[in-house]
Tab-separated table of N, CA and C in Angstrom:
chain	number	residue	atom	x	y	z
A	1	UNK	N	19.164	188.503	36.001
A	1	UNK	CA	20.120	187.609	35.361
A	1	UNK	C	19.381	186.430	34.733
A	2	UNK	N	20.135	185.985	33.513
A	2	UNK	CA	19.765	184.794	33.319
A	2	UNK	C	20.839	183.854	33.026
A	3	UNK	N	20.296	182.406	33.154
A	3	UNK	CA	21.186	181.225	33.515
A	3	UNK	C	20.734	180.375	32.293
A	4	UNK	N	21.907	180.000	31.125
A	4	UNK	CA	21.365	179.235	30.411
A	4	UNK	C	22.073	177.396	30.457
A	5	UNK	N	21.787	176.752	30.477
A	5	UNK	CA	22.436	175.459	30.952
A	5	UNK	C	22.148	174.280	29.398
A	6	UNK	N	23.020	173.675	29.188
A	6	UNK	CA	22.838	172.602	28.278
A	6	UNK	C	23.110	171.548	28.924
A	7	UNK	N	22.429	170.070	29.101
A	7	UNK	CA	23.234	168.923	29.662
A	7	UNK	C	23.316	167.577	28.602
A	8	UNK	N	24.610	167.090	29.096
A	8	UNK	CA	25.488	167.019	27.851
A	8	UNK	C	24.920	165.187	29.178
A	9	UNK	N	24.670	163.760	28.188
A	9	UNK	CA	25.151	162.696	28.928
A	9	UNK	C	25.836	161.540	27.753
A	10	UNK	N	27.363	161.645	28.075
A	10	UNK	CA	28.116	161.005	27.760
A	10	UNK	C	28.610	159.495	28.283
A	11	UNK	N	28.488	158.938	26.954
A	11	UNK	CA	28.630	157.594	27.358
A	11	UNK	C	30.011	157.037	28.199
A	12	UNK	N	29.803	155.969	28.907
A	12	UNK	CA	31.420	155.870	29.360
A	12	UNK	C	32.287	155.704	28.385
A	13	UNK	N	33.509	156.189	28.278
A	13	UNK	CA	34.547	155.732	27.745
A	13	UNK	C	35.030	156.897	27.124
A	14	UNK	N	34.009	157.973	26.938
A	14	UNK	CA	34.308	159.018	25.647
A	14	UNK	C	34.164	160.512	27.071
A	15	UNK	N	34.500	160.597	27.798
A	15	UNK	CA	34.414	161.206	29.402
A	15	UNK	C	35.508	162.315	28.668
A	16	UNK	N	37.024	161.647	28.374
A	16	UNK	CA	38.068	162.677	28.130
A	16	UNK	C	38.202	163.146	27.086
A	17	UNK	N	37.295	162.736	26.224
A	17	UNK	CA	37.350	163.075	24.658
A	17	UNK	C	36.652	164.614	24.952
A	18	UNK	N	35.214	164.298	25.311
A	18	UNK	CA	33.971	165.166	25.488
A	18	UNK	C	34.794	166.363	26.190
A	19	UNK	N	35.466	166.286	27.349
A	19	UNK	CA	36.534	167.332	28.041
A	19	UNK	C	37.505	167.787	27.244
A	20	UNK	N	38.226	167.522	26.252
A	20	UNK	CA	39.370	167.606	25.760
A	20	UNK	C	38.315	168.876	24.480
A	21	UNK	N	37.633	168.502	24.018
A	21	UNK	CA	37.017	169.215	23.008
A	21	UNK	C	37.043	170.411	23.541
A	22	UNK	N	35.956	170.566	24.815
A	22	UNK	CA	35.320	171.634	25.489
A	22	UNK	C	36.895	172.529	25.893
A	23	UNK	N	37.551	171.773	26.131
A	23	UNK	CA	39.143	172.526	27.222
A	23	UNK	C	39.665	173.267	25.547
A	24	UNK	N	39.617	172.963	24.370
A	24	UNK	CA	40.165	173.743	23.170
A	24	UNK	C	39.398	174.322	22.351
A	25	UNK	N	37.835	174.501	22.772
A	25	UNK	CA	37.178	175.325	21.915
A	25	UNK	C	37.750	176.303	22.553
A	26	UNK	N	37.529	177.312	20.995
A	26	UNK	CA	37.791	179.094	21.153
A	26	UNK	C	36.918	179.218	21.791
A	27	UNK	N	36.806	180.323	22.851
A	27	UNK	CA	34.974	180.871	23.705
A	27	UNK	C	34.656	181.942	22.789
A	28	UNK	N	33.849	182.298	23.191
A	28	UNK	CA	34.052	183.581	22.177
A	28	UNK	C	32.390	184.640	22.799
A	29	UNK	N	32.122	183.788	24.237
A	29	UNK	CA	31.494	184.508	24.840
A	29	UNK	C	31.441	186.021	25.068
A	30	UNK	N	32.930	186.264	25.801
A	30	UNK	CA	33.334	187.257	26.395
A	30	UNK	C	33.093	188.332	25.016
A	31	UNK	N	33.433	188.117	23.900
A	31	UNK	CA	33.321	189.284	23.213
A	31	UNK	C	31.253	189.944	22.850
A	32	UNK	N	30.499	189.456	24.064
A	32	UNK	CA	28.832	189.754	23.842
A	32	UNK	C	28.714	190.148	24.982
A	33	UNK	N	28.498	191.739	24.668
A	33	UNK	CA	27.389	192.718	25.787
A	33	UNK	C	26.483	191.562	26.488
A	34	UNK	N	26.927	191.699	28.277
A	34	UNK	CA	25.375	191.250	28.610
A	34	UNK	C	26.418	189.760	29.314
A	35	UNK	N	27.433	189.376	28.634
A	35	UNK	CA	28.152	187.859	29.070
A	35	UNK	C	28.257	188.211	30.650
A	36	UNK	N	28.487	187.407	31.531
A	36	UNK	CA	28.544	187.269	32.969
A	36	UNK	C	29.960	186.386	33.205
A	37	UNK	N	29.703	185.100	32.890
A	37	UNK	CA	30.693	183.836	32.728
A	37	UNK	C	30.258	182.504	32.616
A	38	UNK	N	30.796	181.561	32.368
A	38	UNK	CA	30.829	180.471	32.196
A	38	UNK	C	31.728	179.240	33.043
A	39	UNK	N	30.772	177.938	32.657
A	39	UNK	CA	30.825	176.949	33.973
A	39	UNK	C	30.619	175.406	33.103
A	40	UNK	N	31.432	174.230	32.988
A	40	UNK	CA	31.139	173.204	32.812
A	40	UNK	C	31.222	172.619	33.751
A	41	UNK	N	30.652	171.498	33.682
A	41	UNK	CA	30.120	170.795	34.975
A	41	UNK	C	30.163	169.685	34.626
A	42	UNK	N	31.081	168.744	35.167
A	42	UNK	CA	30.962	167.120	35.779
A	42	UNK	C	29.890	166.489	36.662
A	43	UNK	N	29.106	166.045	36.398
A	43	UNK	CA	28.094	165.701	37.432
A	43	UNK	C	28.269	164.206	37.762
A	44	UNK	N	27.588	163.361	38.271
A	44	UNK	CA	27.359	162.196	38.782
A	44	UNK	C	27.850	161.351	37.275
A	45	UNK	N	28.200	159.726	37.753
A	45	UNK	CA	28.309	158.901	36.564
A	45	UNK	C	27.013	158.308	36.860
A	46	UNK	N	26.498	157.536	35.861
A	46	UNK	CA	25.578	156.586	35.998
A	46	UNK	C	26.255	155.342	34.907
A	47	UNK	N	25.396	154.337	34.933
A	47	UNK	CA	25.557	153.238	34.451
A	47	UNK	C	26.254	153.172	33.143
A	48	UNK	N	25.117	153.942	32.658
A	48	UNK	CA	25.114	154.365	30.544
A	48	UNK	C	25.640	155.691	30.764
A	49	UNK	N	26.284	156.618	31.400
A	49	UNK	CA	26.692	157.672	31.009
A	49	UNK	C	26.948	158.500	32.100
A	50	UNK	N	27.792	159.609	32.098
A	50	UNK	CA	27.971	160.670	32.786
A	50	UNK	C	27.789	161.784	32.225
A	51	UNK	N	27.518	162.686	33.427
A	51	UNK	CA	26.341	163.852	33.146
A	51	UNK	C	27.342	165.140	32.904
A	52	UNK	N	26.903	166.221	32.371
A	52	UNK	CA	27.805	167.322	31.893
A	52	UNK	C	26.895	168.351	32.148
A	53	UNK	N	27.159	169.431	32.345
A	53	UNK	CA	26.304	170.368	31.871
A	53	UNK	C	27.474	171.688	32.045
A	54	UNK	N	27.149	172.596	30.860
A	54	UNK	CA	27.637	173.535	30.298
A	54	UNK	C	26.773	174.927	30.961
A	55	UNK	N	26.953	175.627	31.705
A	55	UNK	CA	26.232	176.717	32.769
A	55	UNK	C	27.209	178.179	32.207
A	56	UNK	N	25.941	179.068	31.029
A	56	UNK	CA	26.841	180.389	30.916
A	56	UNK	C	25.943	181.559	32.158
A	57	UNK	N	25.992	182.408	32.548
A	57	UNK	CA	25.576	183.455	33.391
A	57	UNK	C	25.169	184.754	32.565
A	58	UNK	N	24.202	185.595	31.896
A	58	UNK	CA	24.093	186.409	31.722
A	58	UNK	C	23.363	187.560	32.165
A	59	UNK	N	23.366	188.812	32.023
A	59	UNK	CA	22.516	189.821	32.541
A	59	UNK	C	21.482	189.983	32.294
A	60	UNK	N	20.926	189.324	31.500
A	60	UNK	CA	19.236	189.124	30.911
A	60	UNK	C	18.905	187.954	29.756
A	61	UNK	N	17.845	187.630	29.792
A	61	UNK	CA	17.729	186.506	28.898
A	61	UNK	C	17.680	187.431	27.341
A	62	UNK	N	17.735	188.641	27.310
A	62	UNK	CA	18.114	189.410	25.855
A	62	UNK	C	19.055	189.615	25.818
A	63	UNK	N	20.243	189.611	26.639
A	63	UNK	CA	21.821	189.282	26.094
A	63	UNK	C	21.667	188.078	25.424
A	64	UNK	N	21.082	187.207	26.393
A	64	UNK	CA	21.210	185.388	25.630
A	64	UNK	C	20.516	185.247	24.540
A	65	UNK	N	19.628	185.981	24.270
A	65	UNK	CA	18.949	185.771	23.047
A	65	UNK	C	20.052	186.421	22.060
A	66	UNK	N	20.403	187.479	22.238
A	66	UNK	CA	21.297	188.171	21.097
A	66	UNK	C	22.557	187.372	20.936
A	67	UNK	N	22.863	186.537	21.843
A	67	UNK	CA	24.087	185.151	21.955
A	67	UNK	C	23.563	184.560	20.732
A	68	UNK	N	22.582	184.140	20.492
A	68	UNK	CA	21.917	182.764	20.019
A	68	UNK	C	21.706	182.976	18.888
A	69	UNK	N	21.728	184.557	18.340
A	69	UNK	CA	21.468	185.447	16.743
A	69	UNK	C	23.267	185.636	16.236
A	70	UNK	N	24.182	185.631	17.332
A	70	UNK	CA	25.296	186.626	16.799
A	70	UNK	C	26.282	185.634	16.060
A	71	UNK	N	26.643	186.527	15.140
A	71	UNK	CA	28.168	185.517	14.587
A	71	UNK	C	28.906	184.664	15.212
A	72	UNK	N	29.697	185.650	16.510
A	72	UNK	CA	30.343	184.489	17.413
A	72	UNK	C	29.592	183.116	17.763
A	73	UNK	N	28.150	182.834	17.465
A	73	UNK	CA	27.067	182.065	17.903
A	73	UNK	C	27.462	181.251	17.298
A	74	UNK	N	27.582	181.343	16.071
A	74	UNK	CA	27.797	180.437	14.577
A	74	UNK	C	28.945	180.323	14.496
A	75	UNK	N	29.865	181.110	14.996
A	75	UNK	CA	31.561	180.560	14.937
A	75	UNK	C	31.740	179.537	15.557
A	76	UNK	N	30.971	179.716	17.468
A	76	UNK	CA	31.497	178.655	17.838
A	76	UNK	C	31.060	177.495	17.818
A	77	UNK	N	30.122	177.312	17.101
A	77	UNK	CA	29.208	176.103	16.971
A	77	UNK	C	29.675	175.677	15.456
A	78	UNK	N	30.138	176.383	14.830
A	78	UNK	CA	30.596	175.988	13.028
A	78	UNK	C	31.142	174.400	12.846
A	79	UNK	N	31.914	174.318	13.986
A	79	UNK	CA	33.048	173.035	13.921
A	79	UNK	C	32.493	171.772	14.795
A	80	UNK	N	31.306	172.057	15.401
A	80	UNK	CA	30.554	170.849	15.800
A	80	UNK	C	30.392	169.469	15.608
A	81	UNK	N	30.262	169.330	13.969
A	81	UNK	CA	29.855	168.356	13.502
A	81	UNK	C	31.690	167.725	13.355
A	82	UNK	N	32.779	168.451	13.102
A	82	UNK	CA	33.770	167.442	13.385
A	82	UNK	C	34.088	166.780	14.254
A	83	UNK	N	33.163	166.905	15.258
A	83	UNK	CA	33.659	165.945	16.844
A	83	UNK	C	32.508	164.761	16.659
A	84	UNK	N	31.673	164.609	15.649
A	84	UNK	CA	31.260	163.355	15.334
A	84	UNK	C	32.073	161.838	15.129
A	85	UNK	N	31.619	160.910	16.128
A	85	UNK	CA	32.847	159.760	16.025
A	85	UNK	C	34.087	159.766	17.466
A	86	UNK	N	33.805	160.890	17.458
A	86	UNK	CA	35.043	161.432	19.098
A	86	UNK	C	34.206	161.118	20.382
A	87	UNK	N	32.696	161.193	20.160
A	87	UNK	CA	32.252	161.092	21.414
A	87	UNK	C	30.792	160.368	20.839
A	88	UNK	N	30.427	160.090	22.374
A	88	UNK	CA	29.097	159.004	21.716
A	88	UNK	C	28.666	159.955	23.118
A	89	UNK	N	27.278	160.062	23.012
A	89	UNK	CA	26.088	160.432	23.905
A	89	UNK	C	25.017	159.648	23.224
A	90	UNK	N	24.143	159.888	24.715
A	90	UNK	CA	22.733	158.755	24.866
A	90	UNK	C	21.690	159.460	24.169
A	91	UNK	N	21.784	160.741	24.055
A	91	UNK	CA	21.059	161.479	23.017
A	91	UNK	C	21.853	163.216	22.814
A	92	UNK	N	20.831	163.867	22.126
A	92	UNK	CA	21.668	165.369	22.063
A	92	UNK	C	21.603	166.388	23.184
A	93	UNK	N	22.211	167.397	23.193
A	93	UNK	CA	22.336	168.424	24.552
A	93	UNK	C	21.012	168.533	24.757
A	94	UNK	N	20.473	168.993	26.025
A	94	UNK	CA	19.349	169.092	26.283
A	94	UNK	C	19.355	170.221	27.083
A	95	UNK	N	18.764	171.481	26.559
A	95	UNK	CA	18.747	173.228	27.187
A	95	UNK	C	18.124	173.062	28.088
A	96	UNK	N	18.206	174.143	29.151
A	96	UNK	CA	17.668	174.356	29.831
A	96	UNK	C	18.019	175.965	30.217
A	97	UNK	N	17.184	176.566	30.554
A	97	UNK	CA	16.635	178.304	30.743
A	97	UNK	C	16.078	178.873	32.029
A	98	UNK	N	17.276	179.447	32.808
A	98	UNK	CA	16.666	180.105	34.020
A	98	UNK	C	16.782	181.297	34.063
A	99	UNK	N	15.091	181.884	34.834
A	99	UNK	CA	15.658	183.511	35.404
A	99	UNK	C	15.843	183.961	36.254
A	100	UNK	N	16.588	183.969	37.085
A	100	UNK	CA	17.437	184.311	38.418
A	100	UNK	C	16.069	185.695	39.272
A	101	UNK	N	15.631	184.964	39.893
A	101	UNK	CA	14.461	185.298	40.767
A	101	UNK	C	15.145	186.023	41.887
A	102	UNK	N	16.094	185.484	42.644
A	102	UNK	CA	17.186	185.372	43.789
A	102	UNK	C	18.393	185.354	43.840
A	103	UNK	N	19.389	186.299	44.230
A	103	UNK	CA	20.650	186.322	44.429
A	103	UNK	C	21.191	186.493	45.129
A	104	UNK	N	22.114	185.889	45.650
A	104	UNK	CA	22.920	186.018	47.103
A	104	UNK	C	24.481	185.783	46.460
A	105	UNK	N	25.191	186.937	46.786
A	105	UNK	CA	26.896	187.030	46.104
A	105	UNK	C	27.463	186.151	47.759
A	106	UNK	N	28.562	186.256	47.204
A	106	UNK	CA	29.868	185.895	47.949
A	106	UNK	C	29.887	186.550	49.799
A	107	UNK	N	29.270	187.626	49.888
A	107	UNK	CA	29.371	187.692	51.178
A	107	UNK	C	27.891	187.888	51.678
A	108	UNK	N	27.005	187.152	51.311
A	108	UNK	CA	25.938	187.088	51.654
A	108	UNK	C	24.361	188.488	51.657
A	109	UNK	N	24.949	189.207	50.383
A	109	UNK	CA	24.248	190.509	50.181
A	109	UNK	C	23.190	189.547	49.080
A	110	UNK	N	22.276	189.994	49.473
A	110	UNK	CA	20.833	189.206	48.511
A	110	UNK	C	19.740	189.879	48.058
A	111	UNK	N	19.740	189.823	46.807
A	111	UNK	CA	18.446	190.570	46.121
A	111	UNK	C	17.918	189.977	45.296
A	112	UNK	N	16.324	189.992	45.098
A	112	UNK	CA	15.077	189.830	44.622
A	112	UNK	C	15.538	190.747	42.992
A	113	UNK	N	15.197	189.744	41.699
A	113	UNK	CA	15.556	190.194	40.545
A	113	UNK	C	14.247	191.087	40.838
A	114	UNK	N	14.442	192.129	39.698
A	114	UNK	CA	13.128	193.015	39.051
A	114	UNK	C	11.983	192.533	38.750
């Protein structure tokens, strides 16, 4: 598996804006061989900002790569630049890329990736 993560740090004030966007984008995950699911994340506030991060799940980092080539890629990212002015961050998303070494499901069955 792979784990791709963006973290999002939003300034105070723009908290429900930044949510309100994310809660009415189209996904458009589910329609790519390889999707697992998806996870936004509220993290800690700090002073200048609170933390976000956007967590999708896939079956290999070549599903995610073929995410990152496909139309739906560019659909859902097309309308981006209109949420300029809606939200203020301390800088831009910042990726991050894991490959699931270790897995342990729901009732405690655990395996060592390939």
């Amino acid at each position: 598996m792979y784990i791709a993560m963006n973290r999002f740090r939003v300034v105070p004030g723009y908290e429900e804006a930044f949510e309100n966007i994310w809660r009415s984008r189209h996904g458009r995950l589910a329609e790519l061989p390889g999707y697992i699911e998806f996870h936004m994340l509220k993290g800690p506030k700090a002073e200048d900002h609170t933390l976000y991060a956007s967590h999708t799940v896939w079956e290999s980092f070549e599903h995610f790569q073929a995410w990152t080539k496909s139309e739906q890629f560019r659909a859902a990212h097309a309308n981006a630049g209109d949420n300029r002015g809606k939200v203020e961050y301390l800088s831009g998303p910042h990726f991050e890329g894991f490959e699931v070494i270790i897995h342990e499901d729901k009732n405690g069955a655990r395996a060592d990736a390939a």
